[in-house]
Coordinates of C-alpha atoms in Angstrom, one line a residue:
X769 CA 5.8 13.4 21.3
X770 CA 5.9 15.4 17.9
X771 CA 5.9 13.4 14.9
X772 CA 9.5 13.1 13.2
X773 CA 8.1 13.7 9.5
X774 CA 6.1 17.3 10.2
X775 CA 7.4 21.0 10.8
X776 CA 4.1 21.7 11.3
X777 CA 2.6 23.3 14.6
X778 CA -0.5 21.0 14.2
X779 CA -0.8 20.1 18.1
X780 CA -1.5 24.4 18.3
X781 CA -3.8 24.3 15.6
X782 CA -4.9 21.8 13.6
X783 CA -7.0 21.5 9.9
X784 CA -11.2 20.4 10.7
X785 CA -11.9 21.2 7.1
X786 CA -10.4 21.3 4.2
X787 CA -12.0 22.7 0.7
X788 CA -9.7 22.0 -3.1
X789 CA -10.8 23.8 -6.2
X790 CA -8.9 22.8 -8.6
X791 CA -8.4 22.7 -12.4
X792 CA -6.1 20.1 -13.8
X793 CA -3.3 20.9 -16.7
X794 CA -2.0 17.8 -18.8
X795 CA 0.1 20.0 -21.0
X796 CA 2.1 21.6 -17.7
X797 CA 1.6 18.4 -15.6
X798 CA 0.4 21.0 -12.8
X799 CA -2.8 21.8 -10.7
X800 CA -3.4 24.7 -9.3
X801 CA -6.4 26.4 -7.1
X802 CA -7.6 27.4 -3.7
X803 CA -7.0 24.8 -0.6
X804 CA -9.9 27.1 1.9
X805 CA -9.0 25.5 5.8
X806 CA -11.0 25.6 8.7
X807 CA -8.8 25.7 11.3
X808 CA -9.5 24.1 15.1
X809 CA -7.0 26.7 18.1
X810 CA -6.1 23.8 20.4
X811 CA -3.4 26.3 22.1
X812 CA -3.2 29.3 24.0
X813 CA -2.1 32.2 22.2
X814 CA -1.3 30.0 18.2
X815 CA -0.2 33.9 16.5
X816 CA 0.9 31.5 13.5
X817 CA -0.1 28.7 11.5
X818 CA 3.2 25.7 10.1
X819 CA 2.3 23.8 7.2
X820 CA 4.2 21.6 5.6
X821 CA 5.1 21.1 1.7
X822 CA 7.4 20.5 -0.6
X823 CA 8.0 22.0 -3.9
X824 CA 5.1 23.9 -4.1
X825 CA 4.1 28.2 -6.5
X826 CA 2.0 29.9 -3.7
X827 CA 0.5 33.0 -4.5
X828 CA -1.5 34.4 -1.8
X829 CA -2.5 33.1 1.5
X830 CA -5.5 34.3 3.1
X831 CA -6.5 34.4 7.0
X832 CA -9.7 35.2 8.5
X833 CA -10.6 36.7 4.7
X834 CA -7.4 39.5 5.2
X835 CA -4.1 39.2 3.3
X836 CA -1.0 38.0 4.6
X837 CA 2.1 38.1 3.8
X838 CA 4.1 34.6 4.6
X839 CA 7.2 32.8 4.3
X840 CA 8.9 29.8 4.0
X841 CA 11.8 27.7 6.3
X842 CA 15.4 26.0 5.3
X843 CA 14.4 23.8 2.7
X844 CA 14.5 19.5 3.8
X845 CA 15.9 17.0 1.9
X846 CA 13.3 14.9 3.5
X847 CA 9.9 16.8 5.4
X848 CA 10.2 19.8 1.7
X849 CA 10.2 24.0 3.4
X850 CA 7.1 24.6 5.9
X851 CA 4.7 27.6 5.1
X852 CA 4.3 30.0 8.1
X853 CA 1.4 31.4 8.2
X854 CA 1.3 34.3 10.6
X855 CA -2.4 35.0 12.8
X856 CA -2.5 38.3 13.0
X857 CA -5.2 37.6 16.8
X858 CA -3.8 35.5 18.3
X859 CA -6.1 32.7 18.9
X860 CA -7.8 31.0 22.1
X861 CA -8.1 27.4 22.8
X862 CA -11.5 26.0 21.1
X863 CA -11.9 29.0 18.6
X864 CA -11.6 28.7 14.5
X865 CA -9.0 30.7 11.5
X866 CA -10.3 30.4 8.3
X867 CA -7.1 29.7 5.9
X868 CA -7.6 30.6 2.4
X869 CA -4.5 29.6 0.0
X870 CA -4.2 30.1 -3.9
X871 CA -1.0 27.4 -5.5
X872 CA -0.1 25.3 -7.6
X873 CA 1.8 22.3 -8.0
X874 CA 5.1 21.7 -9.7
X875 CA 6.7 19.0 -12.1
X876 CA 8.4 18.2 -9.1
X877 CA 5.5 17.1 -7.0
X878 CA 5.8 13.1 -5.1
X879 CA 2.5 12.4 -5.0
X880 CA 1.1 12.5 -8.7
X881 CA 3.2 10.9 -11.7
X882 CA 1.6 12.3 -14.9
X883 CA 1.5 9.3 -18.0
X884 CA 2.0 10.1 -21.1
X885 CA -1.4 8.3 -23.5
X886 CA 1.9 5.3 -25.0
X887 CA 1.7 4.7 -21.3
X888 CA -1.7 3.5 -20.1
X889 CA -3.8 0.2 -20.9
X890 CA -5.5 2.1 -23.3
X891 CA -3.6 4.6 -25.3
X892 CA -5.6 6.5 -26.8
X893 CA -5.6 9.9 -23.3
X894 CA -3.3 10.8 -20.9
X895 CA -3.6 9.6 -17.1
X896 CA -2.8 11.3 -13.9
X897 CA -2.3 9.4 -10.5
X898 CA -1.4 10.7 -6.7
X899 CA -0.1 8.3 -4.3
X900 CA 0.4 10.3 -0.6
X901 CA 1.9 7.6 1.6
X902 CA 3.8 8.2 3.7
X903 CA 4.9 11.6 3.9
X904 CA 3.9 13.5 0.8
X905 CA 0.9 14.7 0.5
X906 CA 3.2 17.9 1.2
X907 CA 4.0 18.1 -2.4
X908 CA 0.2 18.1 -3.8
X909 CA -1.9 21.4 -1.5
X910 CA 0.1 22.8 1.5
X911 CA -0.9 20.2 5.0
X912 CA -0.4 19.5 8.1
X913 CA 0.9 16.4 6.9
X914 CA 0.6 14.0 9.4
X915 CA -1.9 10.8 10.6
X916 CA -2.0 12.7 13.9
X917 CA -4.4 15.1 12.7
X918 CA -8.4 13.7 10.4
X919 CA -10.4 15.5 8.4
X920 CA -13.0 16.2 6.6
X921 CA -12.5 16.8 2.3
X922 CA -14.5 18.9 -0.4
X923 CA -12.9 19.0 -3.5
X924 CA -14.3 20.5 -7.1
X925 CA -12.1 19.2 -9.9
X926 CA -12.3 21.1 -13.0
X927 CA -10.5 18.8 -16.5
X928 CA -11.0 17.2 -19.5
X929 CA -11.3 13.6 -18.6
X930 CA -13.0 11.4 -15.5
X931 CA -11.8 12.4 -12.4
X932 CA -12.1 10.4 -9.0
X933 CA -11.7 11.0 -5.7
X934 CA -10.8 9.7 -2.0
X935 CA -13.8 11.0 -1.3
X936 CA -18.2 10.6 -2.7
X937 CA -18.6 11.8 -6.4
X938 CA -21.3 14.1 -5.6
X939 CA -21.6 14.7 -9.2
X940 CA -21.8 14.2 -12.6
X941 CA -23.2 10.8 -11.6
X942 CA -21.7 7.6 -12.0
X943 CA -23.5 5.8 -13.9
X944 CA -24.2 8.2 -16.8
X945 CA -22.7 8.9 -19.6
X946 CA -19.0 8.6 -19.6
X947 CA -18.0 12.9 -18.1
X948 CA -21.5 14.5 -18.4
X949 CA -21.6 13.0 -22.4
X950 CA -18.9 16.1 -22.2
X951 CA -16.4 15.4 -25.8
X952 CA -13.4 13.1 -23.3
X953 CA -10.6 14.2 -23.5
X954 CA -12.1 17.9 -25.6
X955 CA -14.6 19.4 -23.2
X956 CA -14.0 20.7 -19.5
X957 CA -16.4 18.6 -16.9
X958 CA -16.5 20.1 -12.9
X959 CA -16.3 17.3 -10.7
X960 CA -17.6 17.9 -7.0
X961 CA -16.5 15.6 -4.1
X962 CA -17.5 15.1 -0.6
X963 CA -15.6 12.6 2.1
X964 CA -17.9 13.3 5.1
X965 CA -15.6 10.7 7.8
X966 CA -12.2 12.5 8.6
X967 CA -9.5 11.2 7.3
X968 CA -5.1 11.7 7.4
X969 CA -4.1 13.6 4.9
X970 CA -1.8 10.4 3.5
X971 CA -6.1 9.5 2.2
X972 CA -5.8 12.4 0.0
X973 CA -6.0 11.0 -3.4
X974 CA -7.0 11.8 -7.1
X975 CA -6.9 9.8 -9.8
X976 CA -8.3 11.4 -14.0
X977 CA -7.8 9.5 -16.8
X978 CA -10.8 7.9 -19.6
X979 CA -12.5 5.9 -17.2
X980 CA -15.4 3.6 -17.1
X981 CA -17.4 3.0 -14.4
X982 CA -19.2 -0.5 -13.2
X983 CA -21.5 -0.6 -10.0
X984 CA -21.7 -4.1 -8.6
X985 CA -24.6 -6.2 -7.1
X986 CA -25.1 -5.3 -2.8
X987 CA -25.7 -7.2 -0.7
X988 CA -29.6 -7.2 0.3
X989 CA -29.9 -4.7 4.1
X990 CA -26.3 -2.6 3.3
X991 CA -26.6 1.3 2.8
X992 CA -23.5 1.0 1.0
X993 CA -22.0 1.6 -2.2
X994 CA -19.5 -0.6 -4.4
X995 CA -18.2 -0.9 -7.8
X996 CA -15.1 -0.6 -10.3
X997 CA -13.1 2.7 -13.0
X998 CA -10.6 1.7 -14.9
X999 CA -10.3 2.9 -18.2
X1000 CA -12.5 2.2 -20.9
X1001 CA -9.8 -0.8 -22.7
X1002 CA -10.0 -2.8 -18.9
X1003 CA -13.6 -2.1 -17.9
X1004 CA -14.9 -5.0 -18.6
X1005 CA -12.3 -7.1 -17.2
X1006 CA -11.5 -5.8 -14.4
X1007 CA -15.2 -5.6 -13.6
X1008 CA -15.3 -10.0 -14.7
X1009 CA -12.3 -10.1 -11.5
X1010 CA -13.5 -7.8 -8.9
X1011 CA -17.2 -8.1 -9.8
X1012 CA -18.0 -11.9 -7.1
X1013 CA -15.7 -11.0 -4.3
X1014 CA -15.1 -7.9 -3.7
X1015 CA -19.1 -7.2 -1.9
X1016 CA -18.9 -10.8 -0.4
X1017 CA -15.3 -10.0 1.8
X1018 CA -16.6 -6.6 3.3
X1019 CA -20.1 -8.1 4.0
X1020 CA -18.1 -10.5 5.5
X1021 CA -15.5 -8.3 7.4
X1022 CA -18.5 -6.6 8.2
X1023 CA -19.6 -9.9 10.7
X1024 CA -16.4 -9.0 12.8
X1025 CA -16.1 -5.7 13.0
X1026 CA -18.4 -1.7 12.6
X1027 CA -20.3 -1.6 9.7
X1028 CA -18.2 0.0 6.9
X1029 CA -18.0 3.7 7.6
X1030 CA -17.9 5.4 4.3
X1031 CA -20.2 5.0 1.4
X1032 CA -18.8 3.6 -1.2
X1033 CA -16.8 0.7 -1.6
X1034 CA -15.1 1.3 -5.6
X1035 CA -12.5 -0.1 -6.9
X1036 CA -9.7 1.8 -9.6
X1037 CA -7.0 -0.3 -11.6
X1038 CA -4.9 2.1 -11.9
X1039 CA -1.7 1.9 -14.9
X1040 CA 1.4 -0.6 -14.2
X1041 CA 3.4 2.2 -12.4
X1042 CA 1.3 2.1 -9.4
X1043 CA 4.0 0.7 -6.6
X1044 CA 1.6 -0.8 -5.0
X1045 CA -0.8 -3.9 -5.4
X1046 CA -3.2 -1.3 -3.3
X1047 CA -3.8 1.6 -1.9
X1048 CA -7.0 2.0 0.6
X1049 CA -7.8 5.4 -0.3
X1050 CA -11.1 6.3 2.2
X1051 CA -14.4 5.1 0.0
X1052 CA -11.6 4.0 -3.7
X1053 CA -8.8 1.8 -3.4
X1054 CA -6.1 1.9 -6.4
X1055 CA -5.0 -1.5 -7.1
X1056 CA -1.9 -2.8 -9.6
X1057 CA -3.0 -3.7 -13.0
X1058 CA -1.9 -7.1 -12.4
X1059 CA -4.3 -8.3 -10.1
X1060 CA -6.1 -8.5 -13.5
X1061 CA -5.6 -12.1 -14.4
X1062 CA -8.2 -13.5 -15.7
X1063 CA -9.2 -16.1 -13.2
X1064 CA -10.1 -14.1 -10.0
X1065 CA -6.1 -15.6 -7.8
X1066 CA -5.4 -12.6 -7.1
X1067 CA -8.4 -10.7 -5.7
X1068 CA -7.7 -11.7 -1.6
X1069 CA -5.4 -9.1 -2.0
X1070 CA -8.4 -7.0 -1.9
X1071 CA -8.9 -8.3 1.6
X1072 CA -6.8 -6.0 2.8
X1073 CA -7.3 -3.4 1.7
X1074 CA -11.3 -3.7 2.6
X1075 CA -9.1 -4.1 6.0
X1076 CA -8.0 -0.8 5.5
X1077 CA -11.5 0.4 6.4
X1078 CA -12.2 -0.3 9.8
X1079 CA -7.4 -0.3 10.3
X1080 CA -4.8 2.6 9.3
X1081 CA -8.4 4.9 7.5
X1082 CA -10.6 4.5 11.3
X1083 CA -8.0 3.7 13.7
X1084 CA -4.7 5.2 12.6
X1085 CA -1.6 5.5 13.7
X1086 CA 0.1 8.4 15.0
X1087 CA 2.8 8.7 12.4
X1088 CA 5.5 6.2 10.9
X1089 CA 7.0 4.7 14.2
X1090 CA 3.6 3.3 14.3
X1091 CA 2.9 2.5 10.6
X1092 CA 2.4 -0.9 12.1
X1093 CA -0.8 -0.3 13.8
X1094 CA -2.0 0.2 9.8
X1095 CA 0.0 -2.7 8.5
X1096 CA 0.2 -5.9 10.6
X1097 CA -3.7 -5.4 11.7
X1098 CA -4.6 -5.1 8.7
X1099 CA -2.6 -8.5 7.7
X1100 CA -4.0 -10.2 11.1
X1101 CA -7.6 -9.8 10.2
X1102 CA -7.3 -9.9 6.5
X1103 CA -6.0 -13.5 7.6
X1104 CA -8.8 -14.5 10.0
X1105 CA -11.3 -13.5 7.6
X1106 CA -9.8 -16.7 5.0
X1107 CA -10.3 -18.9 8.0
X1108 CA -13.5 -17.6 8.2
X1109 CA -14.6 -17.4 4.4
X1110 CA -12.5 -20.5 3.4
X1111 CA -10.7 -22.9 6.4
X1112 CA -8.3 -22.4 9.2
X1113 CA -5.9 -24.0 7.1
X1114 CA -6.0 -21.4 4.8
X1115 CA -5.5 -18.5 6.9
X1116 CA -1.9 -20.8 7.9
X1117 CA -1.3 -20.5 4.8
X1118 CA -1.0 -16.9 3.8
X1119 CA 1.3 -16.8 7.1
X1120 CA 3.7 -19.4 5.3
X1121 CA 3.5 -17.6 2.0
X1122 CA 3.8 -14.0 3.5
X1123 CA 6.9 -15.4 5.7
X1124 CA 9.3 -15.5 3.0
X1125 CA 8.9 -12.4 2.7
X1126 CA 9.4 -11.2 6.2
X1127 CA 13.1 -13.2 6.5
X1128 CA 14.5 -11.6 3.1
X1129 CA 13.4 -7.7 4.5
X1130 CA 14.3 -8.8 8.0
X1131 CA 17.7 -10.7 5.7
X1132 CA 17.9 -6.8 3.2
X1133 CA 18.0 -4.3 6.7
X1134 CA 20.7 -6.7 8.4
X1135 CA 22.6 -2.9 7.8
X1136 CA 20.1 -1.5 9.4
X1137 CA 18.4 -3.4 11.4
X1138 CA 16.9 0.0 13.2
X1139 CA 14.3 -1.0 10.4
X1140 CA 14.4 -4.6 11.7
X1141 CA 11.8 -3.4 14.2
X1142 CA 8.4 -2.9 14.8
X1143 CA 8.6 -0.1 16.4
X1144 CA 10.9 2.4 15.0
X1145 CA 12.0 5.6 16.6
X1146 CA 12.7 7.7 13.6
X1147 CA 14.8 10.4 13.7
X1148 CA 13.7 13.8 13.4
X1149 CA 13.8 14.0 9.2
X1150 CA 14.6 10.4 9.2
X1151 CA 12.9 9.0 5.3
X1152 CA 9.6 7.0 6.8
X1153 CA 9.9 4.8 2.9
X1154 CA 13.4 4.4 3.2
X1155 CA 12.0 1.7 6.1
X1156 CA 9.0 0.3 3.4
X1157 CA 8.9 -3.6 4.0
X1158 CA 7.3 -6.3 4.8
X1159 CA 8.4 -5.8 8.8
X1160 CA 5.3 -4.4 9.4
X1161 CA 3.2 -6.0 7.2
X1162 CA 4.0 -9.9 8.8
X1163 CA 5.9 -9.5 11.3
X1164 CA 3.0 -7.3 13.4
X1165 CA 1.0 -9.5 11.9
X1166 CA 2.8 -12.4 14.0
X1167 CA 3.1 -11.0 17.2
X1168 CA -0.4 -10.3 17.6
X1169 CA -0.6 -14.0 16.2
X1170 CA 1.2 -14.4 18.9
X1171 CA -0.6 -12.7 21.4
X1172 CA -4.4 -14.4 19.9
X1173 CA -2.5 -17.4 21.4
X1174 CA -1.1 -16.8 23.5
X1175 CA -4.3 -15.3 25.7
X1176 CA -6.8 -18.5 24.7
X1177 CA -7.2 -18.6 21.1
X1178 CA -9.5 -16.5 19.0
X1179 CA -12.4 -17.2 20.9
X1180 CA -11.3 -15.0 24.1
X1181 CA -8.9 -12.1 21.7
X1182 CA -12.3 -11.9 18.7
X1183 CA -14.3 -9.6 21.3
X1184 CA -11.4 -7.1 22.1
X1185 CA -10.6 -6.7 18.5
X1186 CA -14.1 -5.1 18.2
X1187 CA -13.9 -3.2 21.7
X1188 CA -10.1 -1.7 20.2
X1189 CA -11.9 -0.5 17.1
X1190 CA -15.2 0.7 18.5
X1191 CA -12.9 1.8 21.1
X1192 CA -10.2 4.0 18.8
X1193 CA -12.7 4.6 15.2
X1194 CA -11.7 7.6 14.1
X1195 CA -8.2 8.4 16.3
X1196 CA -4.9 8.8 15.6
X1197 CA -2.7 6.5 18.0
X1198 CA 1.1 5.1 19.4
X1199 CA 2.4 1.7 19.7
X1200 CA 1.6 2.5 23.8
X1201 CA -2.0 3.3 23.7
X1202 CA -3.3 0.5 21.9
X1203 CA -0.8 -1.2 24.5
X1204 CA -2.8 0.5 27.7
X1205 CA -6.1 -0.1 26.3
X1206 CA -5.2 -4.8 25.6
X1207 CA -4.2 -4.3 29.6
X1208 CA -7.0 -2.0 30.1
X1209 CA -9.8 -4.2 28.8
X1210 CA -8.4 -7.5 29.6
X1211 CA -8.6 -6.1 33.4
X1212 CA -12.0 -5.3 32.8
X1213 CA -13.5 -8.0 30.4
X1214 CA -10.8 -10.7 31.4
X1215 CA -9.8 -13.0 33.9
X1216 CA -6.0 -12.7 36.0
X1217 CA -5.3 -15.2 33.8
X1218 CA -5.5 -13.3 30.8
X1219 CA -3.9 -10.7 32.4
X1220 CA -1.3 -13.5 33.7
X1221 CA -0.2 -14.4 29.8
X1222 CA 0.5 -11.1 28.9
X1223 CA 2.7 -10.0 31.0
X1224 CA 4.0 -13.2 30.0
X1225 CA 5.1 -11.2 26.5
X1226 CA 8.4 -9.7 26.2
X1227 CA 7.5 -6.7 25.1
X1228 CA 10.7 -5.6 24.4
X1229 CA 11.9 -8.7 22.2
X1230 CA 8.5 -7.6 19.6
X1231 CA 8.2 -4.1 19.5
X1232 CA 12.2 -2.8 19.8
X1233 CA 13.8 -6.3 19.4
X1234 CA 16.2 -6.8 15.6
X1235 CA 17.4 -9.8 14.2
X1236 CA 16.8 -11.9 11.0
X1237 CA 14.3 -14.1 13.0
X1238 CA 10.8 -13.4 15.3
X1239 CA 11.4 -13.6 18.7
X1240 CA 9.2 -16.2 19.4
X1241 CA 9.2 -19.5 16.2
X1242 CA 5.6 -19.1 14.7
X1243 CA 4.1 -22.7 13.7
X1244 CA 1.4 -22.4 11.2
X1245 CA -1.2 -25.0 9.2
X1246 CA 1.0 -26.7 6.9
X1247 CA -2.0 -28.7 4.9
X1248 CA -2.1 -27.1 1.7
X1249 CA 1.6 -26.6 1.3
X1250 CA 2.0 -30.5 2.1
X1251 CA 1.9 -30.9 -2.1
X1252 CA 4.3 -28.1 -3.1
X1253 CA 6.7 -28.9 -0.9
X1254 CA 6.6 -32.5 -1.6
X1255 CA 6.8 -31.4 -5.7
X1256 CA 9.4 -28.9 -4.3
X1257 CA 11.1 -31.6 -2.8
X1258 CA 11.4 -33.7 -6.2
X1259 CA 12.6 -31.8 -8.1
X1260 CA 15.5 -30.9 -5.7
X1261 CA 17.1 -34.5 -5.5
X1262 CA 16.0 -34.7 -9.4
X1263 CA 19.1 -31.9 -10.3
X1264 CA 21.0 -34.4 -11.4
X1265 CA 19.2 -36.0 -13.5
X1266 CA 19.0 -36.6 -17.3
X1267 CA 15.2 -37.8 -18.4
X1268 CA 13.1 -33.9 -16.7
X1269 CA 10.3 -35.5 -19.2
X1270 CA 9.9 -38.5 -17.3
X1271 CA 9.7 -37.2 -14.4
X1272 CA 7.8 -33.8 -15.0
X1273 CA 4.6 -32.8 -17.2
X1274 CA 1.8 -29.7 -16.8
X1275 CA -0.1 -32.1 -13.8
X1276 CA 1.4 -32.0 -12.3
X1277 CA 0.6 -28.7 -11.7
X1278 CA -3.4 -29.7 -11.8
X1279 CA -4.5 -30.1 -8.0
X1280 CA -2.4 -26.9 -7.3
X1281 CA -3.6 -23.3 -7.5
X1282 CA -2.3 -20.1 -7.7
X1283 CA -0.8 -19.9 -3.9
X1284 CA 0.2 -23.6 -3.5
X1285 CA 2.8 -22.9 -6.7
X1286 CA 4.0 -20.1 -5.2
X1287 CA 4.8 -22.1 -2.4
X1288 CA 6.7 -24.1 -4.3
X1289 CA 7.9 -22.1 -5.5
X1290 CA 9.1 -20.5 -2.7
X1291 CA 9.9 -23.7 -1.2
X1292 CA 12.6 -24.0 -4.1
X1293 CA 14.7 -20.9 -3.6
X1294 CA 15.2 -22.2 -0.4
X1295 CA 17.5 -25.5 -1.1
X1296 CA 20.9 -24.8 -3.8
X1297 CA 20.4 -23.2 -7.3
X1298 CA 18.7 -26.1 -10.4
X1299 CA 21.2 -26.4 -13.6
X1300 CA 20.3 -24.2 -16.4
X1301 CA 18.7 -27.5 -18.0
X1302 CA 16.3 -28.1 -15.3
X1303 CA 15.2 -24.0 -15.0
X1304 CA 14.1 -24.5 -18.2
X1305 CA 12.2 -27.3 -18.1
X1306 CA 10.8 -26.2 -14.8
X1307 CA 10.1 -23.0 -16.8
X1308 CA 8.5 -24.0 -20.0
X1309 CA 6.5 -27.2 -18.9
X1310 CA 5.1 -25.2 -16.2
X1311 CA 4.5 -22.5 -18.4
X1312 CA 6.2 -20.5 -15.8
X1313 CA 8.3 -18.2 -18.2
X1314 CA 5.5 -17.1 -20.0
X1315 CA 2.7 -16.5 -17.3
X1316 CA 0.8 -13.8 -17.3
X1317 CA 0.1 -14.4 -13.3
X1318 CA 3.1 -12.1 -12.2
X1319 CA 3.5 -13.8 -8.5
X1320 CA 4.7 -17.0 -9.9
X1321 CA 6.7 -14.9 -12.9
X1322 CA 8.3 -13.3 -10.5
X1323 CA 9.0 -16.7 -8.0
X1324 CA 10.3 -18.1 -11.3
X1325 CA 13.1 -15.1 -11.8
X1326 CA 13.9 -15.7 -8.1
X1327 CA 14.7 -19.4 -8.9
X1328 CA 16.5 -19.2 -11.4
X1329 CA 18.6 -16.6 -10.7
X1330 CA 18.9 -17.7 -7.0
X1331 CA 23.0 -18.1 -7.8
X1332 CA 24.2 -14.4 -9.3
X1333 CA 27.9 -17.4 -10.0
X1334 CA 25.3 -20.1 -12.8
X1335 CA 24.1 -20.2 -16.5
X1336 CA 20.7 -20.1 -15.7
X1337 CA 21.2 -16.4 -13.4
X1338 CA 23.1 -15.3 -16.8
X1339 CA 20.7 -16.1 -19.4
X1340 CA 17.3 -15.7 -17.3
X1341 CA 18.7 -12.2 -16.4
X1342 CA 18.4 -10.4 -19.8
X1343 CA 14.7 -12.2 -19.8
X1344 CA 13.7 -10.9 -16.3
X1345 CA 14.9 -7.1 -17.0
X1346 CA 12.6 -7.5 -20.0
X1347 CA 10.5 -8.8 -17.6
X1348 CA 10.1 -6.2 -15.4
X1349 CA 10.3 -3.2 -18.2
X1350 CA 7.5 -4.2 -20.3
X1351 CA 9.5 -5.5 -23.2
X1352 CA 9.1 -9.4 -22.3
X1353 CA 7.0 -9.0 -25.5
X1354 CA 4.7 -6.5 -27.0
X1355 CA 1.8 -6.2 -25.3
X1356 CA 4.1 -6.8 -22.1
X1357 CA 3.6 -4.1 -19.4
X1358 CA 6.2 -2.4 -16.6
X1359 CA 5.7 -4.6 -13.1
X1360 CA 5.9 -0.5 -11.3
X1361 CA 4.5 -2.2 -8.0
X1362 CA 7.4 -2.4 -5.7
X1363 CA 6.8 -5.9 -4.7
X1364 CA 8.1 -6.9 -8.3
X1365 CA 10.5 -4.1 -9.7
X1366 CA 12.5 -3.9 -6.3
X1367 CA 13.2 -8.0 -6.0
X1368 CA 13.8 -8.2 -9.4
X1369 CA 16.1 -5.2 -10.0
X1370 CA 18.3 -6.4 -7.2
X1371 CA 19.1 -9.6 -8.5
X1372 CA 20.0 -8.2 -11.7
X1373 CA 22.1 -6.2 -10.2
X1374 CA 23.9 -9.0 -7.9
X1375 CA 24.4 -10.8 -11.9
X1376 CA 24.9 -8.4 -14.0
X1377 CA 25.5 -4.9 -12.1
X1378 CA 25.8 -2.8 -15.3
X1379 CA 22.2 -4.4 -17.2
X1380 CA 20.5 -4.2 -14.1
X1381 CA 22.1 0.0 -14.1
X1382 CA 21.5 0.4 -17.8
X1383 CA 17.6 -1.3 -18.3
X1384 CA 17.0 0.7 -15.3
X1385 CA 18.9 4.5 -16.9
X1386 CA 16.3 2.9 -20.4
X1387 CA 13.3 2.8 -18.5
X1388 CA 13.6 4.9 -14.6
X1389 CA 10.8 7.6 -16.2
X1390 CA 8.2 4.5 -16.3
X1391 CA 8.4 3.9 -12.6
X1392 CA 6.3 5.6 -10.0
X1393 CA 8.5 8.6 -8.7
X1394 CA 8.7 6.9 -5.4
X1395 CA 9.4 3.5 -6.7
X1396 CA 12.9 5.4 -8.0
X1397 CA 13.4 6.5 -5.4
X1398 CA 13.8 3.6 -3.6
X1399 CA 15.0 1.7 -7.1
X1400 CA 18.2 3.6 -7.3
X1401 CA 18.8 3.3 -2.7
X1402 CA 18.5 -0.7 -4.1
X1403 CA 20.4 0.1 -7.0
X1404 CA 23.2 1.9 -5.2
X1405 CA 22.6 5.3 -7.0
X1406 CA 21.7 7.0 -4.0
X1407 CA 22.8 6.9 -0.7
X1408 CA 20.9 5.1 1.6
X1409 CA 23.2 6.4 4.6
X1410 CA 20.0 7.3 7.5
X1411 CA 22.2 11.4 7.4
X1412 CA 21.7 12.0 4.0
X1413 CA 18.5 12.9 4.1
X1414 CA 18.7 15.4 6.9
X1415 CA 19.8 18.6 6.4
X1416 CA 22.7 19.3 7.8

């Protein structure tokens, strides 16, 4: 079946290679240029090419060198406007068509966020970055905007600031003078890129700002390179935060998977409005600056993004209905790496931390149970971002853990995983194709017991089931959670105490790492809300109310705002509001990552709707368009009704 989020005719004719010639204009906040396509004909007598677009201005179109008239379909609220381009001589199966489009983006481009210099860490130059997942590449370039189509690309991008793309930088040399030695912010330089590995449209990415590069040492015998990019003022901190672990993570992943294919694995630390923890763009993972804690406490998120090189960027979901194949597999393998790099207890601990997000998000979608499913049957034109949550990550990872245990353990399952990657690398697949392959593998390489074990799984409950719990309760190694739980229990039992300074002090946390502190705070949320005096003491004694670690600060505010009717909630709502928009200190930064801003705004709304709405409205432009859309749905500013997203 065709991708329900695309209007393109990719089944009949598909992009094979894309060449981009772009100029970035920071004054008009637009990209203008030309896109040239090499399209492979899949059907018979194909008479037109249909591309997805959203808010683009098309200047001219040429097919095989000849100018042609083009037309737009009726604009769809979610999917944009289908661009219809006639093929003068209907193309036959196996042939190729060359298409060239001269066009320009607009200020309504959802994929791009243009930042004023004041919104950056350095404060000297503006910044541009893209976020095309899940369906926003169509606002950056006319494209068959579906993960079912993979293509190689090259690009020449001219700008007055350094440029990065999701491809290998051919020139100028990243290790030479920044901006090819020209005056940054003034002189135009053309950057040349080439992506040799076919990728889906959602991995198209661009960033431009006052960027600097720091290479990482590469393990002996590896043919890939790695390093970090960041604004000039942050690059030294970014280098320290990531240089010790990034290549170690990538090397460990290669030992259990197939070799890394993309040649370069770089990180780019973006300004704080970036809406995700990380985005696995090919060759350069975009990451949030909230990972820069100065103690490497949050670098494990890089394991997740590296893992996407095989699950997502390598083996890709066919469309949004099967998104869990990307994120469920990636989360599962990320946690397997925790076991390999550390101990089995670390793997179980990661599942425990993720379970809080899972159950919170299942509860969030209680009124829209279709989004509690792993395999979501999206209607044609439904916005997949409406379903964005921890469910495909956490429910998917738990499903795969259940399969592993049902089959007899990791030693039985790991050979299959490697075969799965080898079989589907470079392809886009559905859940049914994955399941068929799983059965076929164990029929050929396993035993009758293996196949019977697979038969015992309630596939319908896992893939299509709804509700607030997993189909099969999961048990995790709780070793690393014991100290956290004991401390939380002590606080719960002390809720009537008036001598807290005799019961608790900063040394309580000496033997807990950042993740154990997170579990401690999550455990506190499972009890009745603490009195305000206790929340005050908790925040000051452990420095939770001032910590720069956003993961910990989020959980502290969730403890403080747990009961919207309490004095603690009313007081800390003001602090939380200031924190999420970067106004708590003179050096505060907006918490643009949706993992932080969405739950904070939802909690604020429950405590003081006026405060939540006024805070958001004053600072909304500091958030990425994707985050704004979902925050506004959370706050009831726009409809969450599925039918509101479908054009009549």
